[in-house]
PDB file of C-alpha atoms and ligand atoms in Angstrom:
ATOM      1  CA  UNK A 169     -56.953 -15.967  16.615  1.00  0.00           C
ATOM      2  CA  UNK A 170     -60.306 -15.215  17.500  1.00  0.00           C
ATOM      3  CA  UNK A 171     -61.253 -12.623  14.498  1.00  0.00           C
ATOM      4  CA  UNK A 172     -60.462 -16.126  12.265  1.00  0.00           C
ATOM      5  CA  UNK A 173     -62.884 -18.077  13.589  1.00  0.00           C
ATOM      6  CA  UNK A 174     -66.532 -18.650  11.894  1.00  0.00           C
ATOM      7  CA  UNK A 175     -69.366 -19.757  13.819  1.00  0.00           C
ATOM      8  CA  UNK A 176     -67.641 -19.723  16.811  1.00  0.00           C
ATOM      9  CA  UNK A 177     -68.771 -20.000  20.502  1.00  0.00           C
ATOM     10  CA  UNK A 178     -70.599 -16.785  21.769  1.00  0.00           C
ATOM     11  CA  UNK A 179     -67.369 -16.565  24.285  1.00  0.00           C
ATOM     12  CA  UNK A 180     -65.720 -16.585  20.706  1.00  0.00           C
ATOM     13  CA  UNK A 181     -67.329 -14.019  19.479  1.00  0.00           C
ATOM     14  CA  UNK A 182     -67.333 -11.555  22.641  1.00  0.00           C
ATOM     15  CA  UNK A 183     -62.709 -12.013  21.904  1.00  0.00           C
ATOM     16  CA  UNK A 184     -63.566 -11.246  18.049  1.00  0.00           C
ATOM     17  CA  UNK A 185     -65.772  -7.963  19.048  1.00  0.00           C
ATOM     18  CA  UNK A 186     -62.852  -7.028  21.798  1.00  0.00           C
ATOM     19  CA  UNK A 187     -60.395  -7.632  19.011  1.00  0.00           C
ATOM     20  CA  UNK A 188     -62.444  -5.778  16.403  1.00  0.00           C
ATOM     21  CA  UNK A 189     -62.702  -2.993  18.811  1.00  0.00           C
ATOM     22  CA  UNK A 190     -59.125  -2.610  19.280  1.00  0.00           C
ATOM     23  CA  UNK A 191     -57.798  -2.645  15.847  1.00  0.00           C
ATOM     24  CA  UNK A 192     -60.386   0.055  14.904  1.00  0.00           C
ATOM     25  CA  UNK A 193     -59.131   2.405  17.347  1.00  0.00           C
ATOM     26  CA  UNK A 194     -55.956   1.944  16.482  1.00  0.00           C
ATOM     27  CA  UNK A 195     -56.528   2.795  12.856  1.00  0.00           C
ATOM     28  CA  UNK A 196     -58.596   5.989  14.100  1.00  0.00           C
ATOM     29  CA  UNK A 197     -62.201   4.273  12.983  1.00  0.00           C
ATOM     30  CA  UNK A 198     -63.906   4.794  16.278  1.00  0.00           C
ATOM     31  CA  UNK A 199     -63.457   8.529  17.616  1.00  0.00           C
ATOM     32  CA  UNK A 200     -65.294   9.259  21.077  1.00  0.00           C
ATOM     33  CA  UNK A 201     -66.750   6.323  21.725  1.00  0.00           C
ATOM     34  CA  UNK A 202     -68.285   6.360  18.145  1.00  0.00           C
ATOM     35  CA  UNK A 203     -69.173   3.251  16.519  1.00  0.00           C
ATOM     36  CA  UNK A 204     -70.079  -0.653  17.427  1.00  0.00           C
ATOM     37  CA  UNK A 205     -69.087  -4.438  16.646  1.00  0.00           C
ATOM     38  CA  UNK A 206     -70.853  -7.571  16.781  1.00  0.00           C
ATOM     39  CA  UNK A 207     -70.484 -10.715  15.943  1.00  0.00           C
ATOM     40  CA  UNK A 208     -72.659 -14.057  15.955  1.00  0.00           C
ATOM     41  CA  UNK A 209     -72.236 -17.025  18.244  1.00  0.00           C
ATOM     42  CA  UNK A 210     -72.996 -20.370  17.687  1.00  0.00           C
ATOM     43  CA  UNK A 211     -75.765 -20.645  18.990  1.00  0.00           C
ATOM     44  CA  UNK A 212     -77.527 -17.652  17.551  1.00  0.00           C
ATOM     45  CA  UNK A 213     -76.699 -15.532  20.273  1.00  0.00           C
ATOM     46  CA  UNK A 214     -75.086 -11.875  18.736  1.00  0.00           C
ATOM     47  CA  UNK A 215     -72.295 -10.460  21.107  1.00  0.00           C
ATOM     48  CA  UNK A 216     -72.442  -6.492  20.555  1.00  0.00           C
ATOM     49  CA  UNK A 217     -70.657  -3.822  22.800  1.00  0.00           C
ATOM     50  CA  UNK A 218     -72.607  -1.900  25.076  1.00  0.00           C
ATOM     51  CA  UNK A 219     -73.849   1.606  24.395  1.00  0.00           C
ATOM     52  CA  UNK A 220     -70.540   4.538  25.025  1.00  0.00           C
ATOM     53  CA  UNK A 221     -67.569   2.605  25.404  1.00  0.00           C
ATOM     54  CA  UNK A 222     -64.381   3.082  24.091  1.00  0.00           C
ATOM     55  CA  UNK A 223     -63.911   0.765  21.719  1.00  0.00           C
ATOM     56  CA  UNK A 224     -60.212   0.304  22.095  1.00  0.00           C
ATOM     57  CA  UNK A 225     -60.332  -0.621  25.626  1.00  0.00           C
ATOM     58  CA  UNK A 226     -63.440  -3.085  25.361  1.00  0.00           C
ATOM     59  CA  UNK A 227     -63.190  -5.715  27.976  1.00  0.00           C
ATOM     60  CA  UNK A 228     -65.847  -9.017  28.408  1.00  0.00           C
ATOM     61  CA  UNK A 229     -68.101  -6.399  30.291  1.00  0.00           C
ATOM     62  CA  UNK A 230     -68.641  -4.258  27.505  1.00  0.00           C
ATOM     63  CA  UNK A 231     -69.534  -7.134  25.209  1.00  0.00           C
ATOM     64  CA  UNK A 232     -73.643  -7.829  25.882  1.00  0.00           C
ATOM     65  CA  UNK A 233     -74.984 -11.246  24.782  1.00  0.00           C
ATOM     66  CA  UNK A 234     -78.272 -11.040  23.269  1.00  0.00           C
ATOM     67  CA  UNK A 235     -81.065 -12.989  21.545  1.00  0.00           C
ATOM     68  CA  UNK A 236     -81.103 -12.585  17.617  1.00  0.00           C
ATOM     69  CA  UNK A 237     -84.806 -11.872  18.131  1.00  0.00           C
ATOM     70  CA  UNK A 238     -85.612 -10.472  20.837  1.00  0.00           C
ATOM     71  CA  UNK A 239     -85.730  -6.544  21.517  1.00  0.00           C
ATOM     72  CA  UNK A 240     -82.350  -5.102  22.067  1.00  0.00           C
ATOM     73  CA  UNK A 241     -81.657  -4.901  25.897  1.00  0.00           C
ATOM     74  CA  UNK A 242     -81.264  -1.459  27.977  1.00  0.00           C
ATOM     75  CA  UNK A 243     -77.459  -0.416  28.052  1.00  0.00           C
ATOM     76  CA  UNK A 244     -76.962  -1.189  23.971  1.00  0.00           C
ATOM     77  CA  UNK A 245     -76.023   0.870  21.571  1.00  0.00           C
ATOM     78  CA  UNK A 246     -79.001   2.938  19.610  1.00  0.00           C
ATOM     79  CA  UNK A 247     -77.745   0.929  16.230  1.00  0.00           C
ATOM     80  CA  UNK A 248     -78.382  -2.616  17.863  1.00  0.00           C
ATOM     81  CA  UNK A 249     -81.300  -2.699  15.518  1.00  0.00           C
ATOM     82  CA  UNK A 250     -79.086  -2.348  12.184  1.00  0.00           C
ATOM     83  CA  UNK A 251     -76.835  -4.945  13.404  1.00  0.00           C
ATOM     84  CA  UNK A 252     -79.598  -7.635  14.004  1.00  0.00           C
ATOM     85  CA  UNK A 253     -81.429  -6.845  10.638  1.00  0.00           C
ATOM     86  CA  UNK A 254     -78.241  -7.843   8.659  1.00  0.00           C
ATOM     87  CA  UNK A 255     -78.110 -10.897  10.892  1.00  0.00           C
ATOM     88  CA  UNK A 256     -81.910 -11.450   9.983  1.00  0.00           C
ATOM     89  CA  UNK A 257     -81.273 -10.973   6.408  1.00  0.00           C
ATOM     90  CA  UNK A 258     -78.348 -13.364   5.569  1.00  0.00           C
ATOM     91  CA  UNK A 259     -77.306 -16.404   7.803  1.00  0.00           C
ATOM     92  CA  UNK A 260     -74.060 -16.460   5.908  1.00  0.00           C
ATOM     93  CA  UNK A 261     -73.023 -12.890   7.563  1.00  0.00           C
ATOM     94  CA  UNK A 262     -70.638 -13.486  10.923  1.00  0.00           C
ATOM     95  CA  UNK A 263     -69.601 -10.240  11.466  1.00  0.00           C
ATOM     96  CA  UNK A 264     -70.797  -6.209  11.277  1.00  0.00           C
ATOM     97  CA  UNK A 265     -68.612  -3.817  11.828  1.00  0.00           C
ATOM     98  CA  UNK A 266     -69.781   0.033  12.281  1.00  0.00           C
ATOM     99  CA  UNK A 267     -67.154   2.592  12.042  1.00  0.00           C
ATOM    100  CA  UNK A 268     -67.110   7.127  12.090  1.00  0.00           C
ATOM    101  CA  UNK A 269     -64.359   6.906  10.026  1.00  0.00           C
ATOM    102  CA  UNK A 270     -62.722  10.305   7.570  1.00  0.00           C
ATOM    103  CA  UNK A 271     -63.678   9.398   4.459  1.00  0.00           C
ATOM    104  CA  UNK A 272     -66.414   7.221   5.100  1.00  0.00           C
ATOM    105  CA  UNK A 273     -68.238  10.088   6.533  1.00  0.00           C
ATOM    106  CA  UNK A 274     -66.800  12.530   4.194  1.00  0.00           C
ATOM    107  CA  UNK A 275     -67.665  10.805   1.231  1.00  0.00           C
ATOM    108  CA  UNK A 276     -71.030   9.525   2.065  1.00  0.00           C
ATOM    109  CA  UNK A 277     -71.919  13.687   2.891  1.00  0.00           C
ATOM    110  CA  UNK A 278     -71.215  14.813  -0.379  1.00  0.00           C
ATOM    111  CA  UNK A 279     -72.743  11.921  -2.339  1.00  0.00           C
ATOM    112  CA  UNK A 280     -75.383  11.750  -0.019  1.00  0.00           C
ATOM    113  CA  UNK A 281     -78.014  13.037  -3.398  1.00  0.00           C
ATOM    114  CA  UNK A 282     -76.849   9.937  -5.445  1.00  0.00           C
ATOM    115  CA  UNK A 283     -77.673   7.675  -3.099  1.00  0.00           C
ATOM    116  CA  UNK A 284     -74.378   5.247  -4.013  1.00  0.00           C
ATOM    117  CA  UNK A 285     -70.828   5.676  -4.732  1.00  0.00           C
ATOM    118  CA  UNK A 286     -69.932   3.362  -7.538  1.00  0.00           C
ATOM    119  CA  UNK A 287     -66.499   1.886  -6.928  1.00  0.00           C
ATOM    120  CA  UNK A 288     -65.020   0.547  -9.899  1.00  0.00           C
ATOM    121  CA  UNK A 289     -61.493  -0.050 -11.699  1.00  0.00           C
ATOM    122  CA  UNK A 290     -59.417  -0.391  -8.602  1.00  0.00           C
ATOM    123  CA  UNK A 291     -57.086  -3.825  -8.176  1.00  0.00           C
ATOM    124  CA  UNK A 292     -58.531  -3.316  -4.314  1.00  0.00           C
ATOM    125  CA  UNK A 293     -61.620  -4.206  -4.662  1.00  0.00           C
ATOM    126  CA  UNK A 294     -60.198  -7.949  -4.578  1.00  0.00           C
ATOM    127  CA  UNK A 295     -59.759  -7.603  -1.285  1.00  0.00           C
ATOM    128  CA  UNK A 296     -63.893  -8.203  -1.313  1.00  0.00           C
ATOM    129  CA  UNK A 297     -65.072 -11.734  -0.288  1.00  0.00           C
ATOM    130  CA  UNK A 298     -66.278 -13.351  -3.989  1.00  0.00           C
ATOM    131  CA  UNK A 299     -64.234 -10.564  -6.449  1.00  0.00           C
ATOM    132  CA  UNK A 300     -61.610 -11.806  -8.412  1.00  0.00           C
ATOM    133  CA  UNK A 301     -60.929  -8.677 -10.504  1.00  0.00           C
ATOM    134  CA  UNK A 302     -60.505  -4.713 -10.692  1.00  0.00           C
ATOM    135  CA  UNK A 303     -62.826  -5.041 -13.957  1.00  0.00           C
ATOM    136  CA  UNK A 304     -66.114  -4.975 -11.390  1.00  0.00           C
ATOM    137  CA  UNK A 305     -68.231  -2.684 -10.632  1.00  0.00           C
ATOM    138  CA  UNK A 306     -69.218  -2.361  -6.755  1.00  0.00           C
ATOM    139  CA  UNK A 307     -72.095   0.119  -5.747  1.00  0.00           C
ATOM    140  CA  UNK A 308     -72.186   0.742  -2.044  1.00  0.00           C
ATOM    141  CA  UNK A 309     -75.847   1.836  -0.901  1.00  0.00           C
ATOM    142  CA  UNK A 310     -76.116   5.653   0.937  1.00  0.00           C
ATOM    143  CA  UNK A 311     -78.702   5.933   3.395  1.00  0.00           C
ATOM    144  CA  UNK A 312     -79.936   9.322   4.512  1.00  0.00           C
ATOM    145  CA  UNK A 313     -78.786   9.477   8.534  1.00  0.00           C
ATOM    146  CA  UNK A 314     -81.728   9.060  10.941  1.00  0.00           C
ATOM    147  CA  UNK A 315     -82.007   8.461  14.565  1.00  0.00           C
ATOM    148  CA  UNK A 316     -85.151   6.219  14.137  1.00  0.00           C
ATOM    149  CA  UNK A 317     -83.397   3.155  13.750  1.00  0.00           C
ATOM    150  CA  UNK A 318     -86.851   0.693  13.314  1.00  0.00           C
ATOM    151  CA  UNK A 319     -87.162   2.221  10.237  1.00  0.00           C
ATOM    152  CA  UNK A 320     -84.010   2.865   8.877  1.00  0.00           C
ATOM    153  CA  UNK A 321     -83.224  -0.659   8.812  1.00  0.00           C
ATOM    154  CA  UNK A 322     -86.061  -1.591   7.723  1.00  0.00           C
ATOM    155  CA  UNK A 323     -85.168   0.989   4.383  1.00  0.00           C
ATOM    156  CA  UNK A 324     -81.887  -0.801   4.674  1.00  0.00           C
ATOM    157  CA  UNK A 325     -83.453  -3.967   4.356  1.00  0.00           C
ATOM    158  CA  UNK A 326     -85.285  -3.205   1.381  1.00  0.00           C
ATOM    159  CA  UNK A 327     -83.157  -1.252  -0.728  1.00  0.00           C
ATOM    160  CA  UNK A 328     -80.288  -4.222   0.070  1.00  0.00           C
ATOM    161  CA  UNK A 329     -82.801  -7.013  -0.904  1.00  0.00           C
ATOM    162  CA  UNK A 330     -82.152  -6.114  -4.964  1.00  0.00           C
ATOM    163  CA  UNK A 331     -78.492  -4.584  -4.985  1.00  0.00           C
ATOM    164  CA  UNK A 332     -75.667  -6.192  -5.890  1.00  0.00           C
ATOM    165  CA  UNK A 333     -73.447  -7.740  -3.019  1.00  0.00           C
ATOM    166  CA  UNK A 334     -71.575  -4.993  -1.654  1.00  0.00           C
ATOM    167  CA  UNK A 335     -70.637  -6.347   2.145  1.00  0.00           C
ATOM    168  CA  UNK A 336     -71.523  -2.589   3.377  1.00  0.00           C
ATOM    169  CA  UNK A 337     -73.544   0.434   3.536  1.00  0.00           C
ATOM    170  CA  UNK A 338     -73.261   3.975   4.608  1.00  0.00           C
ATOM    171  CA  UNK A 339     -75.222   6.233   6.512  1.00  0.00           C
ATOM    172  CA  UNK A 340     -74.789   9.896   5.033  1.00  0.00           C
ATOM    173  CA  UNK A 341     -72.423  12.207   7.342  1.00  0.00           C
ATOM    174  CA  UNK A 342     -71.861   9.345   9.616  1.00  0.00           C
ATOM    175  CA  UNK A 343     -70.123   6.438   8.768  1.00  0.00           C
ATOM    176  CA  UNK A 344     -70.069   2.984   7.700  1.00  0.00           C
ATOM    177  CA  UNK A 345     -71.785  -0.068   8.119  1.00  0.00           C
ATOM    178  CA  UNK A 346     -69.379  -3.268   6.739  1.00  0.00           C
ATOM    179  CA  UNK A 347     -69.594  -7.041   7.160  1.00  0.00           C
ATOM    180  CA  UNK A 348     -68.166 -10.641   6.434  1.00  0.00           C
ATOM    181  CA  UNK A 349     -68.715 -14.375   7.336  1.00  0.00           C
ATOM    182  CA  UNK A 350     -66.075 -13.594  10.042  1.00  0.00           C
ATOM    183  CA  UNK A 351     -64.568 -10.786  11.879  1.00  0.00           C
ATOM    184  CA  UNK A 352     -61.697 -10.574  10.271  1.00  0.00           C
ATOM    185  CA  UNK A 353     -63.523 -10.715   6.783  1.00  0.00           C
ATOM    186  CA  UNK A 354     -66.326  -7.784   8.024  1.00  0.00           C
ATOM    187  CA  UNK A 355     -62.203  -5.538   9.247  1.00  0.00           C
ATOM    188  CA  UNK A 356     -60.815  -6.326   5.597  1.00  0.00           C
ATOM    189  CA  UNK A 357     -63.923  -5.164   3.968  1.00  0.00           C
ATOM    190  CA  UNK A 358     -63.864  -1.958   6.108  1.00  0.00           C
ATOM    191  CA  UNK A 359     -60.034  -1.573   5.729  1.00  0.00           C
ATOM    192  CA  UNK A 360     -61.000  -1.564   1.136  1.00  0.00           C
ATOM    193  CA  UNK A 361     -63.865   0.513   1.786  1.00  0.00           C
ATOM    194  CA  UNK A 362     -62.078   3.369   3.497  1.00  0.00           C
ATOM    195  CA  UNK A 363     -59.184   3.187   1.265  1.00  0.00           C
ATOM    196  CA  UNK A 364     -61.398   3.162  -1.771  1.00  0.00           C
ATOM    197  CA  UNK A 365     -63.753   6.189   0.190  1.00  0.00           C
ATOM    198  CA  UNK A 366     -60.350   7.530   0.259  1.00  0.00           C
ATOM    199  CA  UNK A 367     -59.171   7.449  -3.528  1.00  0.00           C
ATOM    200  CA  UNK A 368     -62.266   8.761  -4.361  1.00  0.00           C
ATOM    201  CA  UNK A 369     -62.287  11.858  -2.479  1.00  0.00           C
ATOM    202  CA  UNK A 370     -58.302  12.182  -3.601  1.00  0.00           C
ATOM    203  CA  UNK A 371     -59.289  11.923  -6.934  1.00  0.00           C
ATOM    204  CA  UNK A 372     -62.289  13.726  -6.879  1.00  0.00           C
ATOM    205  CA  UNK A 373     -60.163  16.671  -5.515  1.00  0.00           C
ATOM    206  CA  UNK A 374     -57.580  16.223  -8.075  1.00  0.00           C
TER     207      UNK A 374
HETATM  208 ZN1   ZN B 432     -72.838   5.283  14.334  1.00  0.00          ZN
END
């Protein structure tokens, strides 16, 4: 199963961004062509869909191939740059996943002035790579939404270089940015953080 698989072969990791693509549709994640998938190959290479596709029909075409550090190529998406950064960052990350999902960018609009939504007390945040208790405290970074991308990652990069570990990030009023060390890790992490976005808007109403 190709979302399994860690360092695999950049033909590996186009299957695991189809996959990823398809799942997230399904579950609503992905409306109108919104959001993006990559994953990294074994030999460097990041496989990334293209710019406007529906995600829940991606086939090998969609999937572009590119250098880890070279420029991002015409026909990718506008958030290539995010993607690579994380790559840049950590060696240890696989997977990014990049989702419009409800409470995602519900949540991340209202609490947009705090700059983080503190997650803490729930048995789900197990489902993190490294947690092995509710009694933990996660914050999860919010980034004001911009459409220059150079320098929102490189805010992302520097705000993430002192916080604790939390395997995602959102982007105020737009969604969410999640990884893992493999696909199906970075779709696990998204699965707890929507939930959690979720229970927190749910209880926040209560
Ligand atoms: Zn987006």
């Amino acid at each position: 199963m190709s979302l399994a698989i860690l360092q695999a072969t950049v033909a590996d990791a186009v299957h695991a961004v189809i996959d990823a693509g398809r799942v997230s549709a399904a579950r609503g994640w992905v409306p109108a062509t919104s959001g993006n998938f990559s994953a990294r190959g074994q030999d460097g290479r990041i496989a990334i869909t293209a710019s406007g596709v529906d995600k829940g029909a991606l086939t090998a075409a969609d999937v572009l191939e590119i250098p880890l550090d070279a420029l991002p190529p015409a026909g990718s998406s506008a958030e290539t740059g995010l993607h690579l950064a994380l790559y840049r960052r950590d060696p240890a990350i696989g997977a990014v996943v990049h989702i419009h999902s409800t409470h995602a960018t519900v949540l991340s609009r209202r609490q947009a002035s705090a700059r983080e939504i503190r997650l803490e007390g729930y048995e789900l945040l197990k489902a993190f790579a490294g947690i092995r208790t509710h009694a933990t405290r996660l914050a999860v970074p919010i980034f004001p939404n911009s459409q220059d991308i150079a320098a929102l990652a490189d805010e992302v990069d520097r705000r993430l270089g002192s916080a604790p570990p939390a395997p995602g990030y959102l982007l105020a009023g737009h969604g969410l940015y999640a990884w893992g060390a493999t696909m199906r890790d970075a779709l696990r992490h998204a699965e707890a953080f929507e939930f959690l976005f979720g229970c927190e808007l749910v209880g926040a109403a209560a």
